[in-house]
Amino acid sequence: MNMTHEVTNQPRPLVDHDLYAGNRPLRDALAFHLPGADEAPRHALGQLLGSAAMQGHARLANVHPPRLRTHDRFGHRIDEVEFHPSYHALMAAAVGAGLHGTPWARGPGAHVERAAAFMLFTELEPSILCPVSMSYAVTPALRANAALAADWFPKLASTAYDPRLVSFADKPGVTMGMGMTEKQGGSDVRANTTRAEFAEATPWGDCYRLTGHKWFFSAPMCDAFLVLAQAAGGLSCFFLPRVLPDGSRNALQIQRLKDKLGNHANASSEVEFHGALAWRVGDEGRGVAQILEMGTLTRLDCALGTAGLMRQALSLALNHCAQRHAFGKLLLAQPLMKNVLADLAIESEAATALALRLARAVDRQDDPHEAALRRVLTPVAKFWICKRGAAFAQEAMECLGGNGYVEEHGEGTMARIYREMPLNSIWEGAGNIMALDLLRALRGGGRAGTVVDALRAELDTARGAHPACDSFVDALPQRIDELADEPSARRLAQHLALALQAVLLHAHATPAVFEAFCRARLGGAEGLVFGTLPAGIDFDHLIDRALPVQGQA
Ligand SMILES: Cc1cc2nc3c(=O)[nH]c(=O)nc-3n(C[C@H](O)[C@H](O)[C@H](O)COP(=O)(O)OP(=O)(O)OC[C@H]3O[C@@H](n4cnc5c(N)ncnc54)[C@H](O)[C@@H]3O)c2cc1C
């Protein structure tokens, strides 16, 4: 106690707990998708990511953001970004957990395991996952150049993290980024102006010289990038290493780092290529198709990442409300606050379910149903989960009252979540682009029938489980006809997302969660803000299930 007052009624921070053990919805979803799988590694990761030591790294990596050094003190260009040691500690943990290229070297189930781990990691620190996610996405695309893949694939799959800017041959593990967006166009990459001129044939195939720029080029300290440039045969995909095989630096200059709303631990840069050497991946003119292949994987990570952030925000809100008293009661016991928390819990579980279902589709690409479903799930999940993220973060922040809004030297995790949330919605295809991609998937030439059939088969798995769910699903064919034009594409994406989430909650949430979702999201009683669940919903069950530490209530 000091002279003026005693500090009371302030909650203990949520620290040193097993993030996986505390995430019942994720555990139930994994038991459904990977029955009988060993849970010990997930608990070990959950313990590590929930530890005070790792939380300390997350804070430090954000309050000491990356710094660009364009030149050394003698005036030579070096184009290096310096990071705080905590950034490297986080990267080592993410790569060590195999969140980048590793699943491509493993067997069935690896992508679902990785998806769960990625969501858990997001709860610790999302921005360092940018290069991790890009490395995951580029690994399969490299197969279009067998010689490059033979050299780089094993290092992308290795769990060793080595941040040095040296030749790949001297590194046990590597990371990669992606460069598409230019000043004049991001969504519409066909507007790219970077030029690629053929230089020579090499053991890695045709080598080109690239001249031009990229307006967004995240994680520029990665070992290599897949970039788009205009070759004689049209827009093409190229592999551009930072350090050339002979050990010299490639002609890539980092102009400056972006001053971003959030995502502070990650460096996002603007770059120029001054005749940089790059090797073609796939045929000339196939650049858009190549990049789209990567895009579908980074879009998966946007959905997973946002679901992870929602779970973190919910955990923080519950942790606060389980300890904070107002008007003579715990906040967790106040009837209206229960409605808010229960509504957030439903949303978080539905996001986790949808994101993980997409990961399962990625995992089983040799199954035609899963391949067709993935085509439609990707834009639906990325659109819906990411769109819900920012509103979710605001509501969870409000549960903490004023404390939620305070940064306090980077301790304010809720503020960090709030700043991060809009990013997944914008990058790798903003909301409209996703909704338009859904229309393409449903119309898509010969595959359209397959995609709609796969969707219908998936939705029929909950047939008869709830009248609201049945009528929502029954409305779908008509909705597709009515809404399959551009101005209505978001409405269609929303309808599909809600229907899919209902079916998934029926499959692996509790009956009470499924019932609440059907009534609150499909039954015509939807509110426009969180905390508007209709009467008769079992708030206590929803809250208990969501508590990050059992027995907290
Ligand atoms: C932090 C951060 C990191 C990034 N890192 C990278 C990176 O490493 N590599 C990289 O290549 N890019 C990166 N990006 C860029 C990002 O992918 C693009 O900003 C995004 O794809 C949108 O492109 P744009 O900014 O050119 O916007 P635009 O393409 O101009 O789009 C603006 C808006 O118009 C909408 N729109 C576009 N076309 C249509 C249409 N036909 N109908 C209706 N609406 C439409 C979009 O949905 C969007 O809302 C990053 C962005 C951020 C914020």
Coordinates of C-alpha atoms and ligand atoms in Angstrom, one line a residue:
M1 CA 0.0 0.0 0.0
N2 CA 1.2 3.5 -0.7
M3 CA 0.0 6.9 0.7
T4 CA -3.0 7.4 -1.6
H5 CA -4.5 4.0 -2.4
E6 CA -4.2 0.3 -2.6
V7 CA -4.3 -1.4 -6.0
T8 CA -7.2 -3.8 -6.0
N9 CA -9.7 -5.3 -8.4
Q10 CA -7.1 -5.4 -11.2
P11 CA -6.8 -8.9 -12.9
R12 CA -3.7 -11.0 -12.9
P13 CA -2.3 -11.2 -16.5
L14 CA -2.9 -14.4 -18.5
V15 CA 0.5 -15.9 -18.5
D16 CA 2.4 -19.2 -18.1
H17 CA -0.5 -21.3 -19.2
D18 CA -0.9 -24.0 -21.9
L19 CA -2.6 -22.2 -24.9
Y20 CA -3.6 -25.5 -26.3
A21 CA -5.0 -27.0 -23.1
G22 CA -7.1 -23.9 -22.7
N23 CA -8.6 -24.0 -26.2
R24 CA -11.4 -26.5 -26.0
P25 CA -12.9 -25.6 -29.4
L26 CA -9.6 -26.2 -31.1
R27 CA -9.0 -29.5 -29.3
D28 CA -12.5 -30.7 -30.2
A29 CA -12.0 -29.7 -33.9
L30 CA -8.7 -31.5 -34.0
A31 CA -10.2 -34.6 -32.4
F32 CA -12.7 -34.6 -35.3
H33 CA -10.2 -34.0 -38.1
L34 CA -7.3 -36.0 -36.7
P35 CA -8.8 -38.6 -34.3
G36 CA -6.2 -40.4 -32.2
A37 CA -3.3 -38.1 -33.1
D38 CA -0.7 -37.5 -30.4
E39 CA -1.6 -34.4 -28.5
A40 CA 1.7 -34.1 -26.6
P41 CA 3.5 -31.9 -29.1
R42 CA 0.5 -29.5 -29.2
H43 CA 0.6 -29.2 -25.4
A44 CA 4.4 -28.7 -25.4
L45 CA 3.9 -25.9 -28.0
G46 CA 1.0 -24.5 -26.1
Q47 CA 3.1 -24.3 -22.9
L48 CA 6.0 -22.6 -24.8
L49 CA 3.8 -20.1 -26.5
G50 CA 1.9 -19.2 -23.3
S51 CA 5.1 -18.7 -21.3
A52 CA 6.1 -15.5 -19.8
A53 CA 9.5 -15.7 -21.6
M54 CA 7.9 -15.9 -25.0
Q55 CA 5.4 -13.2 -24.2
G56 CA 8.4 -11.1 -23.3
H57 CA 9.9 -11.7 -26.7
A58 CA 6.6 -10.8 -28.4
R59 CA 6.5 -7.5 -26.5
L60 CA 10.1 -6.6 -27.2
A61 CA 9.9 -7.5 -30.9
N62 CA 7.0 -5.0 -31.2
V63 CA 8.4 -2.2 -29.1
H64 CA 11.8 -2.4 -30.9
P65 CA 10.6 -2.5 -34.5
P66 CA 13.0 -3.4 -37.4
R67 CA 15.4 -0.8 -38.6
L68 CA 16.6 -0.4 -42.2
R69 CA 20.3 0.2 -42.8
T70 CA 20.7 1.1 -46.5
H71 CA 24.5 1.9 -46.3
D72 CA 27.4 1.0 -44.1
R73 CA 29.4 3.8 -42.6
F74 CA 31.8 3.8 -45.5
G75 CA 29.0 4.5 -48.0
H76 CA 28.6 1.0 -49.4
R77 CA 25.0 -0.1 -49.9
I78 CA 24.2 -3.0 -47.6
D79 CA 20.3 -3.0 -47.7
E80 CA 20.0 -4.8 -44.4
V81 CA 17.2 -4.8 -41.8
E82 CA 18.2 -5.1 -38.2
F83 CA 15.9 -6.8 -35.8
H84 CA 15.8 -7.0 -32.0
P85 CA 17.1 -10.4 -30.7
S86 CA 13.5 -11.2 -29.6
Y87 CA 12.4 -11.2 -33.2
H88 CA 14.9 -13.9 -33.9
A89 CA 13.8 -15.8 -30.8
L90 CA 10.3 -15.8 -32.1
M91 CA 11.3 -16.8 -35.6
A92 CA 13.4 -19.6 -34.3
A93 CA 10.4 -20.9 -32.4
A94 CA 8.1 -20.7 -35.4
V95 CA 10.5 -22.3 -37.8
G96 CA 11.4 -24.9 -35.0
A97 CA 7.7 -25.7 -34.8
G98 CA 7.7 -26.4 -38.6
L99 CA 5.2 -23.7 -39.5
H100 CA 6.9 -22.8 -42.8
G101 CA 7.8 -25.4 -45.4
T102 CA 7.9 -28.4 -43.2
P103 CA 4.4 -29.9 -43.7
W104 CA 5.2 -30.3 -47.4
A105 CA 7.8 -32.9 -46.4
R106 CA 5.5 -34.7 -44.0
G107 CA 2.6 -37.2 -44.5
P108 CA -1.2 -36.9 -44.2
G109 CA -2.4 -34.7 -41.4
A110 CA 0.7 -32.5 -41.5
H111 CA -1.2 -29.4 -42.8
V112 CA -3.9 -29.7 -40.2
E113 CA -1.3 -30.1 -37.4
R114 CA 0.5 -27.1 -38.8
A115 CA -2.7 -25.1 -39.0
A116 CA -3.4 -25.7 -35.3
A117 CA 0.1 -24.7 -34.4
F118 CA -0.1 -21.6 -36.6
M119 CA -3.3 -20.5 -34.8
L120 CA -1.7 -21.1 -31.4
F121 CA 1.4 -19.1 -32.5
T122 CA -0.7 -16.3 -33.7
E123 CA -1.9 -15.9 -30.1
L124 CA 1.7 -15.2 -29.1
E125 CA 2.8 -12.9 -32.0
P126 CA 1.3 -12.7 -35.4
S127 CA 3.5 -10.3 -37.3
I128 CA 6.6 -12.5 -37.4
L129 CA 4.5 -15.1 -39.0
C130 CA 4.5 -13.1 -42.3
P131 CA 7.7 -14.6 -43.6
V132 CA 6.8 -18.0 -42.1
S133 CA 3.5 -18.0 -44.0
M134 CA 5.1 -16.9 -47.3
S135 CA 7.7 -19.6 -46.9
Y136 CA 4.9 -22.2 -46.5
A137 CA 3.1 -20.8 -49.5
V138 CA 6.0 -20.7 -51.9
T139 CA 7.4 -24.2 -51.2
P140 CA 5.0 -26.2 -53.4
A141 CA 5.1 -23.5 -56.1
L142 CA 8.9 -24.1 -56.5
R143 CA 8.1 -27.5 -57.9
A144 CA 7.6 -25.8 -61.3
N145 CA 11.4 -25.5 -61.4
A146 CA 12.8 -28.9 -60.4
A147 CA 16.4 -27.9 -60.1
L148 CA 15.6 -25.0 -57.8
A149 CA 13.2 -27.1 -55.8
A150 CA 15.9 -29.8 -55.4
D151 CA 18.3 -27.3 -53.8
W152 CA 15.9 -25.2 -51.8
F153 CA 13.1 -27.5 -50.8
P154 CA 15.0 -29.3 -48.1
K155 CA 16.1 -26.0 -46.5
L156 CA 12.6 -24.6 -46.6
A157 CA 11.4 -27.8 -44.8
S158 CA 14.2 -27.8 -42.3
T159 CA 13.4 -26.7 -38.7
A160 CA 16.6 -24.8 -38.4
Y161 CA 16.4 -21.0 -38.3
D162 CA 19.4 -19.1 -39.6
P163 CA 19.0 -15.3 -40.1
R164 CA 22.4 -14.7 -41.8
L165 CA 22.5 -13.1 -45.2
V166 CA 24.8 -15.6 -46.8
S167 CA 24.6 -18.1 -49.7
F168 CA 21.9 -20.7 -49.2
A169 CA 24.5 -23.4 -49.6
D170 CA 26.0 -22.3 -46.2
K171 CA 22.6 -22.3 -44.4
P172 CA 20.8 -25.1 -42.7
G173 CA 17.5 -23.5 -43.2
V174 CA 16.0 -20.6 -45.3
T175 CA 12.9 -18.4 -45.6
M176 CA 11.2 -16.9 -48.6
G177 CA 8.9 -14.0 -49.4
M178 CA 6.7 -12.9 -52.3
G179 CA 6.7 -9.8 -54.4
M180 CA 3.7 -9.0 -56.5
T181 CA 2.3 -5.6 -55.5
E182 CA 3.6 -2.5 -57.4
K183 CA 2.5 1.1 -57.1
Q184 CA 0.1 1.0 -60.0
G185 CA -1.6 -2.2 -58.9
G186 CA -1.8 -4.9 -56.2
S187 CA -5.1 -6.8 -56.7
D188 CA -4.7 -6.4 -60.4
V189 CA -1.1 -7.8 -60.8
R190 CA -1.5 -7.8 -64.6
A191 CA -0.6 -4.1 -64.3
N192 CA 3.0 -5.1 -63.1
T193 CA 5.7 -3.2 -65.0
T194 CA 8.8 -4.8 -63.7
R195 CA 10.7 -6.1 -66.7
A196 CA 12.5 -9.5 -67.1
E197 CA 15.1 -9.8 -69.8
F198 CA 16.6 -13.2 -70.6
A199 CA 20.3 -13.4 -69.5
E200 CA 21.5 -17.0 -69.8
A201 CA 20.7 -20.7 -69.4
T202 CA 22.1 -22.1 -66.1
P203 CA 21.8 -25.3 -64.0
W204 CA 18.7 -23.6 -62.3
G205 CA 17.2 -23.1 -65.7
D206 CA 16.7 -19.8 -67.6
C207 CA 18.1 -16.8 -65.7
Y208 CA 16.8 -13.3 -66.3
R209 CA 17.7 -9.7 -65.3
L210 CA 14.9 -7.9 -63.5
T211 CA 14.5 -4.1 -63.6
G212 CA 11.6 -2.4 -61.7
H213 CA 10.1 -2.1 -58.2
K214 CA 7.8 -3.6 -55.7
W215 CA 5.6 -1.3 -53.5
F216 CA 5.0 -3.9 -50.8
F217 CA 7.8 -6.4 -50.2
S218 CA 7.5 -7.8 -46.7
A219 CA 10.3 -9.5 -44.8
P220 CA 13.1 -8.3 -47.1
M221 CA 15.7 -10.3 -45.2
C222 CA 14.3 -13.5 -46.5
D223 CA 16.8 -15.6 -48.4
A224 CA 14.8 -15.5 -51.7
F225 CA 11.5 -14.3 -53.2
L226 CA 9.0 -15.4 -55.8
V227 CA 8.3 -12.2 -57.8
L228 CA 6.2 -11.3 -60.8
A229 CA 7.7 -9.6 -63.8
Q230 CA 6.9 -9.0 -67.5
A231 CA 8.9 -11.3 -69.8
A232 CA 8.7 -11.5 -73.6
G233 CA 6.0 -14.1 -73.2
G234 CA 3.9 -12.1 -70.6
L235 CA 3.7 -11.9 -66.9
S236 CA 5.9 -14.6 -65.4
C237 CA 7.0 -15.9 -62.0
F238 CA 10.7 -15.6 -61.0
F239 CA 12.8 -16.9 -58.1
L240 CA 15.0 -14.0 -56.9
P241 CA 17.6 -14.8 -54.2
R242 CA 19.1 -12.0 -52.0
V243 CA 22.5 -13.6 -52.1
L244 CA 23.6 -15.1 -55.4
P245 CA 25.1 -18.7 -55.6
D246 CA 28.6 -17.1 -55.8
G247 CA 28.1 -15.4 -52.5
S248 CA 27.7 -11.9 -53.8
R249 CA 24.6 -9.7 -53.1
N250 CA 21.9 -9.6 -55.7
A251 CA 21.0 -6.1 -57.1
L252 CA 18.0 -5.5 -54.8
Q253 CA 17.8 -2.2 -53.0
I254 CA 15.5 -1.6 -50.1
Q255 CA 14.2 2.0 -50.4
R256 CA 12.4 2.3 -47.1
L257 CA 10.3 0.4 -44.6
K258 CA 6.6 1.0 -44.4
D259 CA 5.3 2.9 -41.4
K260 CA 2.4 0.5 -40.6
L261 CA -0.7 0.7 -38.4
G262 CA 0.3 -2.6 -36.7
N263 CA 2.3 -5.6 -37.6
H264 CA 5.2 -3.8 -36.0
A265 CA 7.7 -6.7 -35.5
N266 CA 7.6 -7.5 -39.2
A267 CA 9.5 -5.4 -41.7
S268 CA 7.5 -4.5 -44.9
S269 CA 9.6 -2.7 -47.4
E270 CA 9.6 -0.9 -50.8
V271 CA 12.3 -2.3 -53.1
E272 CA 13.9 -1.7 -56.5
F273 CA 15.5 -4.3 -58.7
H274 CA 18.5 -2.9 -60.7
G275 CA 19.1 -5.8 -63.1
A276 CA 18.7 -8.3 -60.3
L277 CA 19.2 -11.9 -61.3
A278 CA 16.2 -14.2 -61.1
W279 CA 15.3 -17.7 -62.3
R280 CA 12.1 -18.5 -64.1
V281 CA 9.6 -20.7 -62.2
G282 CA 7.1 -22.2 -64.6
D283 CA 6.5 -21.1 -68.2
E284 CA 6.6 -17.5 -69.4
G285 CA 3.1 -16.0 -69.3
R286 CA 2.0 -18.3 -66.5
G287 CA 2.8 -15.8 -63.7
V288 CA -0.7 -15.2 -62.5
A289 CA -1.5 -18.9 -62.2
Q290 CA 1.7 -19.5 -60.3
I291 CA 1.1 -16.7 -57.9
L292 CA -2.5 -17.8 -57.4
E293 CA -1.3 -21.1 -56.3
M294 CA 0.7 -19.4 -53.5
G295 CA -2.1 -17.0 -52.9
T296 CA -4.5 -19.8 -51.9
L297 CA -2.1 -20.9 -49.2
T298 CA -1.4 -17.4 -47.8
R299 CA -5.2 -16.9 -47.8
L300 CA -5.5 -20.0 -45.6
D301 CA -3.1 -18.4 -43.2
C302 CA -5.1 -15.2 -43.2
A303 CA -8.1 -17.2 -42.0
L304 CA -6.0 -19.2 -39.5
G305 CA -4.3 -16.1 -38.3
T306 CA -7.5 -14.2 -37.7
A307 CA -9.1 -17.1 -36.0
G308 CA -6.0 -17.3 -33.7
L309 CA -6.2 -13.6 -33.0
M310 CA -9.9 -13.8 -32.2
R311 CA -9.2 -16.7 -29.7
Q312 CA -6.5 -14.6 -28.1
A313 CA -8.7 -11.5 -27.8
L314 CA -11.5 -13.7 -26.3
S315 CA -9.1 -15.3 -23.8
L316 CA -7.9 -11.9 -22.6
A317 CA -11.5 -10.6 -22.3
L318 CA -12.5 -13.7 -20.3
N319 CA -9.5 -13.5 -18.1
H320 CA -10.3 -9.9 -17.3
C321 CA -14.0 -10.5 -16.7
A322 CA -13.4 -13.6 -14.6
Q323 CA -11.4 -11.4 -12.1
R324 CA -12.9 -7.9 -12.3
H325 CA -15.8 -6.8 -10.1
A326 CA -18.2 -4.0 -11.0
F327 CA -21.5 -3.1 -9.3
G328 CA -21.0 -5.8 -6.7
K329 CA -20.5 -8.7 -9.1
L330 CA -17.8 -10.2 -11.2
L331 CA -18.2 -8.9 -14.7
L332 CA -18.4 -12.5 -15.8
A333 CA -21.6 -12.8 -13.7
Q334 CA -23.3 -9.7 -15.1
P335 CA -26.1 -10.9 -17.4
L336 CA -25.4 -8.4 -20.2
M337 CA -21.7 -9.1 -20.1
K338 CA -22.5 -12.8 -20.3
N339 CA -24.3 -12.1 -23.5
V340 CA -21.3 -10.3 -25.0
L341 CA -18.8 -13.0 -24.0
A342 CA -21.0 -15.8 -25.1
D343 CA -21.6 -14.2 -28.5
L344 CA -17.8 -13.7 -28.9
A345 CA -17.2 -17.3 -27.9
I346 CA -19.6 -18.5 -30.6
E347 CA -17.9 -16.4 -33.2
S348 CA -14.4 -17.5 -32.1
E349 CA -15.3 -21.2 -32.2
A350 CA -17.0 -20.8 -35.6
A351 CA -13.9 -19.0 -37.0
T352 CA -11.6 -21.8 -35.7
A353 CA -13.9 -24.4 -37.2
L354 CA -14.0 -22.9 -40.6
A355 CA -10.3 -22.1 -40.8
L356 CA -9.3 -25.6 -39.7
R357 CA -11.8 -27.2 -42.2
L358 CA -10.0 -25.3 -45.0
A359 CA -6.6 -26.6 -43.7
R360 CA -8.0 -30.2 -43.9
A361 CA -9.0 -29.6 -47.5
V362 CA -5.4 -28.4 -48.2
D363 CA -4.2 -31.5 -46.5
R364 CA -6.2 -33.9 -48.7
Q365 CA -5.8 -32.5 -52.2
D366 CA -5.7 -36.0 -53.8
D367 CA -9.4 -36.4 -52.7
P368 CA -11.6 -34.8 -55.5
H369 CA -14.3 -33.7 -52.9
E370 CA -11.6 -31.9 -50.8
A371 CA -10.0 -30.3 -53.9
A372 CA -13.3 -29.0 -55.1
L373 CA -14.3 -27.8 -51.7
R374 CA -11.0 -26.0 -51.1
R375 CA -11.7 -23.9 -54.2
V376 CA -14.8 -22.4 -52.7
L377 CA -13.7 -22.6 -49.0
T378 CA -10.6 -20.5 -49.6
P379 CA -12.3 -17.2 -50.6
V380 CA -15.3 -17.8 -48.2
A381 CA -13.1 -18.4 -45.2
K382 CA -10.6 -15.6 -45.9
F383 CA -13.5 -13.2 -46.6
W384 CA -15.7 -13.9 -43.7
I385 CA -13.3 -14.7 -40.9
C386 CA -11.1 -11.7 -41.7
K387 CA -14.1 -9.4 -42.0
R388 CA -15.4 -10.4 -38.6
G389 CA -11.9 -9.9 -37.0
A390 CA -11.8 -6.2 -36.6
A391 CA -15.3 -5.9 -35.1
F392 CA -14.5 -8.8 -32.8
A393 CA -11.3 -7.2 -31.6
Q394 CA -13.1 -3.9 -30.8
E395 CA -15.7 -5.8 -28.7
A396 CA -13.2 -7.9 -26.9
M397 CA -11.1 -4.7 -26.2
E398 CA -14.2 -3.0 -24.7
C399 CA -14.6 -5.9 -22.2
L400 CA -11.4 -4.7 -20.6
G401 CA -12.7 -1.1 -20.3
G402 CA -10.0 1.5 -20.4
N403 CA -7.3 -1.0 -19.8
G404 CA -8.0 -2.5 -23.2
Y405 CA -7.2 0.7 -25.0
V406 CA -3.9 1.4 -23.3
E407 CA -0.5 0.5 -24.8
E408 CA 1.7 0.9 -21.8
H409 CA 5.0 0.3 -23.5
G410 CA 3.7 -2.5 -25.7
E411 CA 2.2 -4.5 -22.8
G412 CA -1.2 -3.7 -24.2
T413 CA -1.7 -6.9 -26.0
M414 CA -5.3 -6.0 -26.8
A415 CA -4.2 -2.9 -28.6
R416 CA -1.7 -5.0 -30.6
I417 CA -4.5 -7.4 -31.6
Y418 CA -6.7 -4.5 -32.7
R419 CA -4.0 -3.0 -34.8
E420 CA -3.2 -6.3 -36.4
M421 CA -6.7 -7.4 -37.3
P422 CA -7.4 -5.4 -40.5
L423 CA -4.2 -6.6 -42.1
N424 CA -5.3 -10.2 -42.9
S425 CA -8.4 -8.8 -44.6
I426 CA -6.4 -6.5 -46.9
W427 CA -3.4 -8.4 -48.0
E428 CA -3.5 -11.4 -50.3
G429 CA -6.8 -10.4 -51.7
A430 CA -9.0 -7.8 -49.9
G431 CA -12.7 -8.5 -49.2
N432 CA -14.1 -7.6 -52.6
I433 CA -11.4 -9.7 -54.4
M434 CA -12.3 -12.7 -52.2
A435 CA -16.1 -12.3 -52.9
L436 CA -15.4 -12.0 -56.6
D437 CA -13.1 -15.0 -56.5
L438 CA -16.0 -16.9 -54.9
L439 CA -18.2 -16.1 -58.0
R440 CA -15.4 -17.4 -60.2
A441 CA -15.2 -20.6 -58.2
L442 CA -19.0 -21.1 -58.6
R443 CA -19.0 -20.3 -62.3
G444 CA -15.6 -21.8 -63.0
G445 CA -15.9 -23.6 -66.4
G446 CA -16.1 -27.3 -66.2
R447 CA -15.3 -27.4 -62.5
A448 CA -18.3 -25.4 -61.4
G449 CA -20.6 -28.4 -61.1
T450 CA -18.0 -30.2 -59.0
V451 CA -17.5 -27.2 -56.7
V452 CA -21.3 -26.8 -56.1
D453 CA -21.7 -30.5 -55.7
A454 CA -18.9 -30.6 -53.1
L455 CA -20.5 -27.7 -51.3
R456 CA -23.9 -29.3 -51.3
A457 CA -22.5 -32.6 -50.0
E458 CA -20.7 -30.8 -47.2
L459 CA -23.7 -28.9 -46.2
D460 CA -25.9 -32.0 -46.3
T461 CA -23.9 -33.6 -43.5
A462 CA -26.0 -31.6 -40.9
R463 CA -29.3 -32.3 -42.6
G464 CA -32.1 -32.6 -40.0
A465 CA -30.0 -31.4 -37.1
H466 CA -31.7 -28.0 -36.7
P467 CA -34.7 -26.4 -38.6
A468 CA -32.9 -23.1 -39.0
C469 CA -29.9 -24.8 -40.4
D470 CA -32.0 -26.8 -42.8
S471 CA -33.9 -23.9 -44.2
F472 CA -30.7 -21.8 -44.5
V473 CA -29.0 -24.6 -46.5
D474 CA -32.1 -25.2 -48.5
A475 CA -32.1 -21.5 -49.6
L476 CA -28.6 -21.9 -51.0
P477 CA -29.3 -22.9 -54.7
Q478 CA -31.8 -20.1 -55.0
R479 CA -29.3 -17.7 -53.3
I480 CA -26.5 -18.7 -55.7
D481 CA -28.8 -17.9 -58.6
E482 CA -30.0 -14.7 -57.1
L483 CA -26.7 -13.5 -55.7
A484 CA -24.2 -14.7 -58.3
D485 CA -23.6 -11.2 -59.7
E486 CA -20.9 -8.8 -58.7
P487 CA -22.8 -6.3 -56.5
S488 CA -24.2 -9.2 -54.4
A489 CA -21.0 -11.3 -54.1
R490 CA -20.3 -10.3 -50.4
R491 CA -23.9 -11.3 -49.4
L492 CA -23.3 -14.7 -51.0
A493 CA -20.0 -15.2 -49.3
Q494 CA -21.6 -14.4 -46.0
H495 CA -24.4 -16.8 -46.6
L496 CA -22.0 -19.6 -47.5
A497 CA -19.7 -18.9 -44.6
L498 CA -22.5 -19.0 -42.1
A499 CA -23.9 -22.2 -43.5
L500 CA -20.5 -23.9 -43.5
Q501 CA -19.8 -22.8 -39.9
A502 CA -23.1 -24.2 -38.7
V503 CA -22.4 -27.6 -40.3
L504 CA -18.9 -27.7 -38.7
L505 CA -20.2 -26.7 -35.3
H506 CA -22.7 -29.5 -35.6
A507 CA -19.8 -31.9 -36.4
H508 CA -17.5 -31.1 -33.5
A509 CA -18.8 -28.4 -31.1
T510 CA -21.3 -29.2 -28.3
P511 CA -25.0 -29.4 -29.1
A512 CA -25.5 -26.2 -27.1
V513 CA -22.9 -24.3 -29.2
F514 CA -24.5 -25.5 -32.4
E515 CA -28.0 -24.6 -31.2
A516 CA -26.8 -21.1 -30.2
F517 CA -25.1 -20.5 -33.5
C518 CA -28.2 -21.6 -35.5
R519 CA -30.5 -19.4 -33.4
A520 CA -28.2 -16.4 -33.3
R521 CA -26.7 -16.4 -36.8
L522 CA -29.2 -18.3 -39.1
G523 CA -32.6 -18.0 -37.4
G524 CA -33.5 -14.5 -38.3
A525 CA -32.6 -13.2 -34.8
E526 CA -29.1 -11.9 -35.8
G527 CA -28.0 -8.8 -34.1
L528 CA -25.8 -6.2 -35.8
V529 CA -23.4 -6.0 -32.8
F530 CA -22.0 -8.6 -30.4
G531 CA -24.0 -9.2 -27.2
T532 CA -27.4 -9.5 -28.9
L533 CA -27.9 -13.2 -28.5
P534 CA -31.6 -14.0 -28.2
A535 CA -33.1 -15.1 -24.9
G536 CA -32.9 -18.8 -23.9
I537 CA -29.3 -19.4 -25.0
D538 CA -27.1 -21.1 -22.4
F539 CA -24.6 -18.4 -21.8
D540 CA -22.9 -20.2 -19.0
H541 CA -22.1 -23.2 -21.1
L542 CA -20.7 -21.1 -23.9
I543 CA -18.5 -19.1 -21.5
D544 CA -17.3 -22.1 -19.5
R545 CA -16.3 -23.8 -22.7
A546 CA -14.3 -20.8 -23.9
L547 CA -12.4 -20.1 -20.6
P548 CA -8.7 -20.1 -21.3
V549 CA -8.0 -21.6 -17.8
Q550 CA -10.6 -24.0 -16.6
G551 CA -12.3 -23.3 -13.3
Q552 CA -11.6 -19.6 -13.7
A553 CA -15.3 -18.7 -13.6
Ligands
LIG1 C1 1.5 -4.9 -44.2 C2 1.4 -5.3 -45.6 C3 2.3 -6.2 -46.1 C4 2.2 -6.5 -47.4 N1 3.2 -7.4 -47.9 C5 3.2 -7.7 -49.2 C6 4.2 -8.5 -49.8 O1 5.1 -9.0 -49.1 N2 4.2 -8.8 -51.1 C7 3.2 -8.3 -51.9 O2 3.3 -8.5 -53.1 N3 2.2 -7.5 -51.5 C8 2.2 -7.2 -50.1 N4 1.2 -6.4 -49.6 C9 0.3 -5.8 -50.5 C10 -1.1 -6.3 -50.5 O3 -1.2 -7.7 -50.9 C11 -2.0 -5.4 -51.4 O4 -2.0 -4.1 -50.7 C12 -3.4 -5.9 -51.6 O5 -3.3 -7.1 -52.4 C13 -4.3 -4.9 -52.3 O6 -3.7 -4.3 -53.4 P1 -3.6 -2.7 -53.5 O7 -3.0 -2.2 -52.3 O8 -2.9 -2.4 -54.8 O9 -5.1 -2.2 -53.6 P2 -6.1 -2.2 -54.9 O10 -5.8 -3.4 -55.7 O11 -6.0 -0.9 -55.5 O12 -7.5 -2.4 -54.1 C14 -8.1 -1.4 -53.4 C15 -9.5 -1.8 -53.0 O13 -10.3 -2.0 -54.2 C16 -10.9 -3.3 -54.2 N5 -11.0 -3.8 -55.5 C17 -10.0 -4.1 -56.4 N6 -10.5 -4.5 -57.5 C18 -11.8 -4.6 -57.4 C19 -12.9 -4.9 -58.3 N7 -12.7 -5.4 -59.5 N8 -14.2 -4.8 -57.8 C20 -14.4 -4.4 -56.6 N9 -13.4 -4.0 -55.7 C21 -12.2 -4.1 -56.1 C22 -10.0 -4.1 -53.3 O14 -10.8 -5.2 -52.7 C23 -9.6 -3.1 -52.2 O15 -10.5 -3.0 -51.2 C24 1.2 -6.0 -48.3 C25 0.3 -5.2 -47.8 C26 0.3 -4.8 -46.4 C27 -0.7 -3.8 -45.9

